[in-house]
């Protein structure tokens, strides 16, 4: 009996090694368009090699969503492969939206946190505008890139340094909301301070209570947030991101699902991710319900209720809901299905100040 | 004589609902440590001015929790509780009473 058990254990170990090698080969074949060199099978003693992740020309969650989401997926796969020589190639990148930049920063940040070393970056041929954007957002610190010789270009947009923390350990979330608000006020003086604090508080509360809930593998409750301001149009974009399970998956844990189940569509759980998000935005509410508990998403929208046409966008898993507001009212909410899933939840407020 | 409670004397960044998971300045903590003891003594005027703002979770747990967890009735609170917010904080006054009303239903 004892000999049979030893034999079985040996077989399991060999099988695990074979599966690992097979998975690495499959990752290379599938993501060949973004990976320049093969992921090496052996890492010890190799000074050169490793894989480079080449960023596409444009990164955003609108016309370039597929390629943008693919980048994040490949980055995580490379991290799992633990190649010690991997680096990220920014040379082709000429445009990146604030939302994509925040998500990219989160992936690079997680690389550093999980692997204990910073991801390297190829910086020789960066587009100067992109370089300045990434410098302002704090990418140079994340990538350990020399910050001294940046190129100053005609600025059309001001970007804020990304604020990030782990709410599992830093529990006083209000401080982070105030930090971002104080930075925003430096260039967007007319921002409604209380509404901004309230909206960010709701997003932070979602991170603490729902985004990473009910799953033992989440030991951290990380978030990333930033803002940008277009000098010529006066458009302020505030971006908040977490890498939790995503609202479509956590909605059942939220207090208001059971409470407002009757007011949601009867087939709510069978809707696409995009339709679920829009249903939560547009959740019909009684005058009692509107003031009770479980109104996190509607409360976040309050920030976007101004005289001018503002937008509130929430992207989670394979869905996006873009809500347009004018003169304090919701004009329309458009559900958009994404070609690939975004991990977690990305919230953007676009306000004309 | 009504006791005055100014939330900004306790924290300028009130945040969250539950103690201790939501940090040191959450609604449950303020309700249990300050508001309920004051209401048991007599009338209370809660002043909302001077903070960075209020998330709905904080206010709902602070005031809605008086009904849900502390067994105060709407009539008692209408008789003993005053909520004051001036200027930009005035918008929170009505919200707080709506949370209390919603909690009674």
Short mmCIF file of C-alpha atoms in Angstrom, two decimals:
data_model
loop_
_atom_site.label_atom_id
_atom_site.label_comp_id
_atom_site.label_asym_id
_atom_site.label_seq_id
_atom_site.Cartn_x
_atom_site.Cartn_y
_atom_site.Cartn_z
CA UNK A 1 0.00 0.00 0.00
CA UNK A 2 2.75 2.43 0.95
CA UNK A 3 4.65 1.79 -2.29
CA UNK A 4 1.51 2.45 -4.33
CA UNK A 5 0.96 5.83 -2.61
CA UNK A 6 4.53 6.93 -3.30
CA UNK A 7 4.16 5.96 -6.96
CA UNK A 8 0.92 7.95 -7.20
CA UNK A 9 2.52 11.03 -5.65
CA UNK A 10 5.40 10.87 -8.11
CA UNK A 11 3.00 10.67 -11.02
CA UNK A 12 1.04 13.70 -9.80
CA UNK A 13 4.19 15.78 -9.55
CA UNK A 14 5.25 14.89 -13.08
CA UNK A 15 1.79 15.69 -14.35
CA UNK A 16 1.88 19.10 -12.71
CA UNK A 17 5.19 19.91 -14.40
CA UNK A 18 3.86 18.79 -17.79
CA UNK A 19 0.74 20.94 -17.39
CA UNK A 20 2.82 23.95 -16.39
CA UNK A 21 4.98 23.66 -19.48
CA UNK A 22 1.94 23.15 -21.68
CA UNK A 23 0.25 26.26 -20.25
CA UNK A 24 3.32 28.40 -20.90
CA UNK A 25 3.50 27.23 -24.51
CA UNK A 26 -0.22 27.93 -24.93
CA UNK A 27 0.15 31.46 -23.52
CA UNK A 28 2.91 32.24 -25.99
CA UNK A 29 0.92 30.96 -28.98
CA UNK A 30 -2.24 32.81 -27.99
CA UNK A 31 -0.64 36.16 -27.25
CA UNK A 32 1.97 36.12 -29.95
CA UNK A 33 0.87 39.49 -31.35
CA UNK A 34 1.84 41.26 -28.12
CA UNK A 35 4.74 39.14 -27.00
CA UNK A 36 7.91 39.75 -28.97
CA UNK A 37 10.05 36.92 -27.72
CA UNK A 38 9.07 33.53 -26.39
CA UNK A 39 8.66 33.10 -22.68
CA UNK A 40 11.78 31.13 -21.76
CA UNK A 41 11.42 27.73 -20.22
CA UNK A 42 14.39 28.10 -17.95
CA UNK A 43 15.25 31.34 -16.21
CA UNK A 44 18.31 30.57 -14.17
CA UNK A 45 21.52 32.13 -15.42
CA UNK A 46 20.04 33.89 -18.41
CA UNK A 47 21.01 37.55 -18.63
CA UNK A 48 19.18 38.30 -21.84
CA UNK A 49 15.79 37.13 -22.98
CA UNK A 50 12.52 37.32 -21.20
CA UNK A 51 9.47 38.74 -22.89
CA UNK A 52 8.48 42.27 -23.78
CA UNK A 53 4.90 43.41 -23.79
CA UNK A 54 4.45 45.85 -26.67
CA UNK A 55 1.66 48.33 -26.00
CA UNK A 56 -0.64 49.15 -28.93
CA UNK A 57 -0.80 52.59 -30.50
CA UNK A 58 -4.00 53.60 -28.72
CA UNK A 59 -5.41 52.47 -25.41
CA UNK A 60 -8.93 53.29 -24.31
CA UNK A 61 -12.21 51.56 -23.50
CA UNK A 62 -14.11 52.89 -26.48
CA UNK A 63 -12.86 52.25 -30.02
CA UNK A 64 -9.79 50.34 -28.82
CA UNK A 65 -11.33 48.32 -25.99
CA UNK A 66 -10.37 44.91 -27.39
CA UNK A 67 -6.66 45.60 -27.70
CA UNK A 68 -6.60 47.53 -24.44
CA UNK A 69 -8.20 44.69 -22.47
CA UNK A 70 -5.91 42.19 -24.18
CA UNK A 71 -2.88 44.10 -22.90
CA UNK A 72 -4.03 43.78 -19.30
CA UNK A 73 -4.74 40.12 -19.74
CA UNK A 74 -1.33 39.41 -21.21
CA UNK A 75 0.37 41.42 -18.48
CA UNK A 76 -1.23 39.24 -15.83
CA UNK A 77 -0.31 36.07 -17.68
CA UNK A 78 3.31 37.16 -17.98
CA UNK A 79 3.31 37.95 -14.26
CA UNK A 80 2.07 34.44 -13.54
CA UNK A 81 4.87 33.05 -15.67
CA UNK A 82 7.26 35.01 -13.44
CA UNK A 83 9.74 35.78 -16.16
CA UNK A 84 12.49 37.77 -14.45
CA UNK A 85 13.49 39.65 -17.58
CA UNK A 86 10.09 40.91 -18.73
CA UNK A 87 9.66 44.52 -19.68
CA UNK A 88 6.98 46.75 -21.11
CA UNK A 89 7.53 48.56 -24.40
CA UNK A 90 5.88 51.99 -24.63
CA UNK A 91 7.37 53.00 -27.99
CA UNK A 92 4.25 52.39 -30.08
CA UNK A 93 1.86 54.06 -27.66
CA UNK A 94 0.72 57.48 -28.86
CA UNK A 95 -2.61 57.91 -27.08
CA UNK A 96 -3.95 56.60 -23.78
CA UNK A 97 -7.14 57.61 -22.01
CA UNK A 98 -7.05 58.43 -18.29
CA UNK A 99 -9.13 55.34 -17.58
CA UNK A 100 -6.78 53.02 -19.46
CA UNK A 101 -3.80 54.69 -17.78
CA UNK A 102 -5.22 54.04 -14.32
CA UNK A 103 -5.91 50.39 -15.10
CA UNK A 104 -2.44 49.98 -16.63
CA UNK A 105 -0.92 51.56 -13.51
CA UNK A 106 -2.86 49.11 -11.34
CA UNK A 107 -1.49 46.13 -13.26
CA UNK A 108 2.06 47.43 -12.98
CA UNK A 109 1.51 48.15 -9.29
CA UNK A 110 0.21 44.62 -8.72
CA UNK A 111 3.22 43.21 -10.56
CA UNK A 112 5.44 45.00 -8.07
CA UNK A 113 3.36 43.96 -5.05
CA UNK A 114 3.01 40.32 -6.03
CA UNK A 115 6.45 39.63 -7.46
CA UNK A 116 8.43 41.90 -5.18
CA UNK A 117 10.23 43.70 -8.01
CA UNK A 118 9.36 46.48 -10.42
CA UNK A 119 8.46 45.79 -14.01
CA UNK A 120 11.04 47.22 -16.37
CA UNK A 121 10.17 49.63 -19.13
CA UNK A 122 11.72 50.43 -22.46
CA UNK A 123 11.73 54.23 -22.58
CA UNK A 124 13.95 55.29 -25.48
CA UNK A 125 11.26 56.02 -28.01
CA UNK A 126 8.33 57.18 -25.89
CA UNK A 127 5.92 59.66 -27.49
CA UNK A 128 6.65 62.93 -25.62
CA UNK A 129 2.98 63.61 -24.87
CA UNK A 130 2.47 60.09 -23.55
CA UNK A 131 5.69 60.35 -21.57
CA UNK A 132 4.52 63.54 -19.88
CA UNK A 133 1.11 62.07 -19.13
CA UNK A 134 2.61 58.98 -17.56
CA UNK A 135 5.14 61.02 -15.62
CA UNK A 136 2.39 63.17 -14.11
CA UNK A 137 0.34 60.12 -13.18
CA UNK A 138 3.26 58.56 -11.35
CA UNK A 139 4.24 55.82 -13.78
CA UNK A 140 7.91 56.72 -13.49
CA UNK A 141 7.83 55.76 -9.82
CA UNK A 142 5.96 52.53 -10.56
CA UNK A 143 8.45 51.54 -13.25
CA UNK A 144 11.54 52.93 -11.55
CA UNK A 145 12.27 55.07 -14.59
CA UNK A 146 14.56 58.07 -14.37
CA UNK A 147 12.34 61.07 -13.75
CA UNK A 148 14.81 63.81 -14.50
CA UNK A 149 14.93 64.28 -18.23
CA UNK A 150 11.25 64.52 -19.10
CA UNK A 151 10.21 66.59 -22.08
CA UNK A 152 7.94 69.53 -21.40
CA UNK A 153 5.35 69.85 -24.15
CA UNK A 154 2.41 72.19 -24.72
CA UNK A 155 0.00 70.90 -22.17
CA UNK A 156 -3.62 70.52 -23.11
CA UNK A 157 -4.47 68.22 -20.24
CA UNK A 158 -3.30 68.11 -16.64
CA UNK A 159 -3.11 64.70 -14.98
CA UNK A 160 -2.97 63.95 -11.30
CA UNK A 161 -0.71 61.43 -9.64
CA UNK A 162 -2.55 58.21 -9.01
CA UNK A 163 -3.62 57.66 -5.42
CA UNK A 164 -3.68 54.06 -4.34
CA UNK A 165 -3.93 52.11 -1.13
CA UNK A 166 -5.08 48.91 0.49
CA UNK A 167 -8.29 49.42 2.42
CA UNK A 168 -7.75 46.14 4.24
CA UNK A 169 -5.06 47.93 6.25
CA UNK A 170 -5.71 51.66 5.70
CA UNK A 171 -9.28 51.73 6.83
CA UNK A 172 -9.94 55.45 7.05
CA UNK A 173 -11.00 55.82 3.46
CA UNK A 174 -12.19 59.39 3.88
CA UNK A 175 -8.60 60.62 3.95
CA UNK A 176 -7.98 59.37 0.40
CA UNK A 177 -11.13 61.04 -0.85
CA UNK A 178 -9.95 64.32 0.66
CA UNK A 179 -6.46 63.91 -0.82
CA UNK A 180 -7.79 63.54 -4.37
CA UNK A 181 -10.28 66.32 -3.87
CA UNK A 182 -7.60 68.77 -2.71
CA UNK A 183 -5.50 67.99 -5.80
CA UNK A 184 -8.53 68.41 -8.09
CA UNK A 185 -9.37 71.78 -6.54
CA UNK A 186 -6.00 73.17 -7.62
CA UNK A 187 -7.13 73.35 -11.23
CA UNK A 188 -10.90 72.76 -11.07
CA UNK A 189 -11.83 75.44 -8.55
CA UNK A 190 -15.56 75.23 -9.15
CA UNK A 191 -15.92 71.55 -8.36
CA UNK A 192 -18.69 70.72 -5.92
CA UNK A 193 -16.48 69.66 -3.02
CA UNK A 194 -19.11 67.90 -0.97
CA UNK A 195 -20.47 65.91 -3.91
CA UNK A 196 -16.97 64.84 -4.92
CA UNK A 197 -16.23 63.65 -1.38
CA UNK A 198 -19.58 61.85 -1.22
CA UNK A 199 -19.10 60.11 -4.57
CA UNK A 200 -15.56 58.96 -3.77
CA UNK A 201 -16.74 57.78 -0.33
CA UNK A 202 -19.35 55.59 -1.98
CA UNK A 203 -16.77 54.12 -4.34
CA UNK A 204 -14.40 53.44 -1.44
CA UNK A 205 -17.21 51.84 0.57
CA UNK A 206 -17.93 49.54 -2.36
CA UNK A 207 -14.30 48.43 -2.27
CA UNK A 208 -14.43 47.68 1.46
CA UNK A 209 -17.74 45.88 1.54
CA UNK A 210 -18.43 44.34 -1.84
CA UNK A 211 -15.63 44.35 -4.39
CA UNK A 212 -13.40 41.88 -2.58
CA UNK A 213 -16.04 40.19 -0.47
CA UNK A 214 -16.83 36.54 0.03
CA UNK A 215 -13.64 35.14 -1.41
CA UNK A 216 -10.73 33.94 0.68
CA UNK A 217 -8.14 34.62 -2.02
CA UNK A 218 -8.54 38.39 -1.64
CA UNK A 219 -6.27 39.44 1.19
CA UNK A 220 -6.05 43.01 -0.04
CA UNK A 221 -8.66 45.61 -0.87
CA UNK A 222 -6.78 47.72 -3.36
CA UNK A 223 -8.01 50.73 -5.24
CA UNK A 224 -6.51 53.30 -7.61
CA UNK A 225 -7.89 56.72 -8.41
CA UNK A 226 -6.85 59.76 -10.35
CA UNK A 227 -8.18 62.73 -12.28
CA UNK A 228 -7.43 64.76 -15.37
CA UNK A 229 -8.49 68.20 -16.53
CA UNK A 230 -8.64 69.44 -20.11
CA UNK A 231 -7.55 73.08 -20.08
CA UNK A 232 -9.37 74.15 -23.23
CA UNK A 233 -12.73 72.43 -22.70
CA UNK A 234 -12.88 72.51 -18.90
CA UNK A 235 -13.63 68.80 -18.77
CA UNK A 236 -12.72 67.14 -15.49
CA UNK A 237 -12.43 63.34 -15.51
CA UNK A 238 -12.29 61.54 -12.18
CA UNK A 239 -11.40 57.86 -12.39
CA UNK A 240 -11.75 55.20 -9.70
CA UNK A 241 -10.75 51.55 -10.12
CA UNK A 242 -10.65 48.38 -8.09
CA UNK A 243 -9.67 44.85 -9.09
CA UNK A 244 -12.36 43.04 -7.17
CA UNK A 245 -14.90 40.60 -8.48
CA UNK A 246 -16.88 43.20 -10.37
CA UNK A 247 -20.37 44.53 -9.76
CA UNK A 248 -22.22 41.97 -11.91
CA UNK A 249 -20.75 39.23 -9.71
CA UNK A 250 -21.13 40.96 -6.35
CA UNK A 251 -24.55 42.53 -6.83
CA UNK A 252 -26.24 39.74 -4.90
CA UNK A 253 -24.12 40.50 -1.86
CA UNK A 254 -25.17 44.12 -1.89
CA UNK A 255 -27.86 44.98 0.58
CA UNK A 256 -30.08 46.58 -1.96
CA UNK A 257 -30.39 43.56 -4.21
CA UNK A 258 -32.74 41.72 -1.88
CA UNK A 259 -34.31 44.95 -0.72
CA UNK A 260 -35.05 46.24 -4.20
CA UNK A 261 -35.41 42.96 -6.00
CA UNK A 262 -39.01 43.76 -6.83
CA UNK A 263 -38.03 46.99 -8.53
CA UNK A 264 -35.38 45.40 -10.73
CA UNK A 265 -36.29 43.57 -13.96
CA UNK A 266 -37.61 40.08 -13.26
CA UNK A 267 -34.87 38.55 -15.42
CA UNK A 268 -32.16 40.69 -13.82
CA UNK A 269 -29.81 37.82 -13.06
CA UNK A 270 -29.97 36.66 -16.67
CA UNK A 271 -29.13 40.04 -18.17
CA UNK A 272 -25.74 40.74 -19.71
CA UNK A 273 -23.19 42.53 -17.54
CA UNK A 274 -23.85 45.79 -19.38
CA UNK A 275 -27.61 45.53 -18.94
CA UNK A 276 -27.21 44.72 -15.24
CA UNK A 277 -25.12 47.83 -14.72
CA UNK A 278 -27.65 50.03 -16.46
CA UNK A 279 -30.50 48.43 -14.52
CA UNK A 280 -28.73 49.31 -11.28
CA UNK A 281 -28.17 52.87 -12.47
CA UNK A 282 -31.80 53.20 -13.46
CA UNK A 283 -33.24 51.20 -10.59
CA UNK A 284 -36.78 52.48 -10.11
CA UNK A 285 -37.10 53.83 -6.61
CA UNK A 286 -39.95 54.89 -4.40
CA UNK A 287 -39.66 58.08 -2.39
CA UNK A 288 -38.89 55.90 0.63
CA UNK A 289 -36.37 53.68 -1.12
CA UNK A 290 -34.50 56.63 -2.57
CA UNK A 291 -33.46 57.75 0.87
CA UNK A 292 -32.86 54.44 2.48
CA UNK A 293 -29.93 52.09 2.39
CA UNK A 294 -28.25 50.50 -0.56
CA UNK A 295 -28.09 53.40 -2.95
CA UNK A 296 -24.37 53.38 -3.62
CA UNK A 297 -24.47 53.65 -7.41
CA UNK A 298 -27.28 56.24 -7.54
CA UNK A 299 -25.37 58.28 -4.96
CA UNK A 300 -22.25 58.16 -7.10
CA UNK A 301 -24.25 59.59 -9.99
CA UNK A 302 -25.13 62.65 -7.90
CA UNK A 303 -21.69 64.10 -8.63
CA UNK A 304 -22.50 64.14 -12.34
CA UNK A 305 -25.75 66.04 -11.89
CA UNK A 306 -24.88 69.54 -12.98
CA UNK A 307 -26.21 72.09 -15.40
CA UNK A 308 -23.97 71.01 -18.23
CA UNK A 309 -23.92 67.68 -20.00
CA UNK A 310 -21.93 65.33 -17.81
CA UNK A 311 -21.27 61.62 -18.10
CA UNK A 312 -21.08 58.81 -15.58
CA UNK A 313 -19.53 55.59 -16.84
CA UNK A 314 -19.23 52.32 -15.01
CA UNK A 315 -17.31 49.41 -16.54
CA UNK A 316 -17.25 46.03 -14.86
CA UNK A 317 -16.56 42.56 -16.19
CA UNK A 318 -17.84 42.44 -19.79
CA UNK A 319 -20.23 45.37 -19.45
CA UNK A 320 -20.16 49.11 -19.63
CA UNK A 321 -22.97 51.54 -18.84
CA UNK A 322 -22.56 55.10 -20.06
CA UNK A 323 -25.06 57.48 -18.45
CA UNK A 324 -25.50 60.96 -19.84
CA UNK A 325 -26.94 63.68 -17.64
CA UNK A 326 -28.05 67.22 -18.25
CA UNK A 327 -29.54 69.80 -15.93
CA UNK A 328 -29.61 67.34 -13.06
CA UNK A 329 -31.47 64.60 -14.88
CA UNK A 330 -30.47 61.34 -16.50
CA UNK A 331 -30.98 61.67 -20.26
CA UNK A 332 -30.00 58.16 -21.26
CA UNK A 333 -28.05 55.11 -20.13
CA UNK A 334 -26.42 53.09 -22.85
CA UNK A 335 -25.34 49.50 -22.15
CA UNK A 336 -22.26 48.44 -24.11
CA UNK A 337 -20.89 44.90 -24.06
CA UNK A 338 -17.11 44.64 -24.11
CA UNK A 339 -15.20 42.13 -26.25
CA UNK A 340 -13.26 40.95 -23.19
CA UNK A 341 -13.82 41.21 -19.47
CA UNK A 342 -12.26 43.94 -17.38
CA UNK A 343 -11.26 42.71 -13.96
CA UNK A 344 -12.98 44.62 -11.20
CA UNK A 345 -14.89 47.89 -11.59
CA UNK A 346 -13.88 51.11 -13.29
CA UNK A 347 -15.89 54.26 -12.59
CA UNK A 348 -15.45 57.52 -14.47
CA UNK A 349 -17.12 60.87 -13.88
CA UNK A 350 -16.73 63.34 -16.76
CA UNK A 351 -17.79 66.79 -15.63
CA UNK A 352 -17.73 70.13 -17.36
CA UNK A 353 -16.66 72.65 -14.76
CA UNK B 1 -31.30 73.01 27.26
CA UNK B 2 -30.29 71.20 24.11
CA UNK B 3 -26.86 69.55 23.97
CA UNK B 4 -24.87 70.56 20.89
CA UNK B 5 -22.89 67.91 19.05
CA UNK B 6 -20.63 69.12 16.26
CA UNK B 7 -19.44 66.21 14.15
CA UNK B 8 -16.40 68.12 12.88
CA UNK B 9 -15.09 68.30 16.47
CA UNK B 10 -14.81 64.53 16.34
CA UNK B 11 -13.64 64.14 12.73
CA UNK B 12 -13.42 66.25 9.59
CA UNK B 13 -13.43 63.10 7.43
CA UNK B 14 -16.40 61.04 8.61
CA UNK B 15 -16.47 57.87 6.58
CA UNK B 16 -18.24 54.57 6.49
CA UNK B 17 -20.90 52.73 8.29
CA UNK B 18 -19.63 49.99 10.57
CA UNK B 19 -17.22 49.90 13.45
CA UNK B 20 -14.39 48.92 13.17
CA UNK B 21 -14.30 47.68 9.59
CA UNK B 22 -14.86 51.15 8.11
CA UNK B 23 -12.15 52.87 10.06
CA UNK B 24 -12.10 55.11 13.10
CA UNK B 25 -14.70 57.70 12.04
CA UNK B 26 -17.74 55.71 11.04
CA UNK B 27 -21.45 56.29 11.63
CA UNK B 28 -21.98 53.44 14.08
CA UNK B 29 -19.17 54.66 16.32
CA UNK B 30 -20.45 58.21 16.50
CA UNK B 31 -23.97 57.06 17.09
CA UNK B 32 -23.04 54.74 19.98
CA UNK B 33 -20.36 56.90 21.57
CA UNK B 34 -21.92 60.34 21.27
CA UNK B 35 -25.41 60.61 19.87
CA UNK B 36 -27.24 57.92 21.81
CA UNK B 37 -25.84 58.91 25.23
CA UNK B 38 -26.77 62.52 24.52
CA UNK B 39 -30.30 61.62 23.40
CA UNK B 40 -30.82 59.59 26.55
CA UNK B 41 -30.05 62.66 28.60
CA UNK B 42 -32.27 65.06 26.67
CA UNK B 43 -32.54 67.14 23.51
CA UNK B 44 -29.68 67.21 21.05
CA UNK B 45 -28.71 69.51 18.21
CA UNK B 46 -26.36 67.80 15.74
CA UNK B 47 -24.37 70.27 13.65
CA UNK B 48 -23.16 68.98 10.31
CA UNK B 49 -20.95 71.91 9.28
CA UNK B 50 -17.21 71.78 8.90
CA UNK B 51 -16.47 68.31 7.58
CA UNK B 52 -15.14 67.24 4.19
CA UNK B 53 -18.59 65.89 3.41
CA UNK B 54 -20.76 62.93 4.24
CA UNK B 55 -21.16 59.69 2.40
CA UNK B 56 -24.72 58.38 2.47
CA UNK B 57 -23.54 55.30 4.37
CA UNK B 58 -22.25 57.40 7.26
CA UNK B 59 -25.40 59.48 7.64
CA UNK B 60 -27.75 56.56 7.15
CA UNK B 61 -26.02 54.47 9.80
CA UNK B 62 -25.80 57.43 12.17
CA UNK B 63 -29.43 58.52 11.96
CA UNK B 64 -31.26 55.56 10.43
CA UNK B 65 -29.48 53.40 12.99
CA UNK B 66 -31.20 55.28 15.80
CA UNK B 67 -34.42 53.60 14.72
CA UNK B 68 -33.04 50.25 13.55
CA UNK B 69 -30.57 49.55 16.32
CA UNK B 70 -31.33 51.89 19.21
CA UNK B 71 -35.13 51.53 19.23
CA UNK B 72 -35.91 55.23 19.05
CA UNK B 73 -39.28 56.05 17.53
CA UNK B 74 -39.92 58.74 14.97
CA UNK B 75 -41.97 60.74 17.49
CA UNK B 76 -39.19 60.64 20.08
CA UNK B 77 -36.62 61.82 17.57
CA UNK B 78 -38.85 64.59 16.25
CA UNK B 79 -39.23 65.80 19.81
CA UNK B 80 -35.60 65.54 20.89
CA UNK B 81 -33.38 65.68 17.83
CA UNK B 82 -32.44 68.72 15.75
CA UNK B 83 -30.14 68.38 12.75
CA UNK B 84 -28.49 71.58 11.53
CA UNK B 85 -26.48 72.27 8.41
CA UNK B 86 -25.78 75.75 7.07
CA UNK B 87 -24.71 76.86 3.61
CA UNK B 88 -23.63 73.93 1.45
CA UNK B 89 -24.29 71.55 4.36
CA UNK B 90 -27.99 72.39 4.40
CA UNK B 91 -28.60 69.72 1.75
CA UNK B 92 -27.74 67.03 4.31
CA UNK B 93 -30.45 68.06 6.79
CA UNK B 94 -33.28 66.72 4.70
CA UNK B 95 -31.29 63.60 3.77
CA UNK B 96 -30.82 62.74 7.45
CA UNK B 97 -34.55 62.99 8.21
CA UNK B 98 -35.32 60.92 5.13
CA UNK B 99 -33.01 58.21 6.45
CA UNK B 100 -34.85 58.27 9.77
CA UNK B 101 -38.22 58.09 8.01
CA UNK B 102 -37.08 55.25 5.77
CA UNK B 103 -35.82 53.29 8.78
CA UNK B 104 -39.21 53.48 10.46
CA UNK B 105 -40.93 51.79 7.50
#
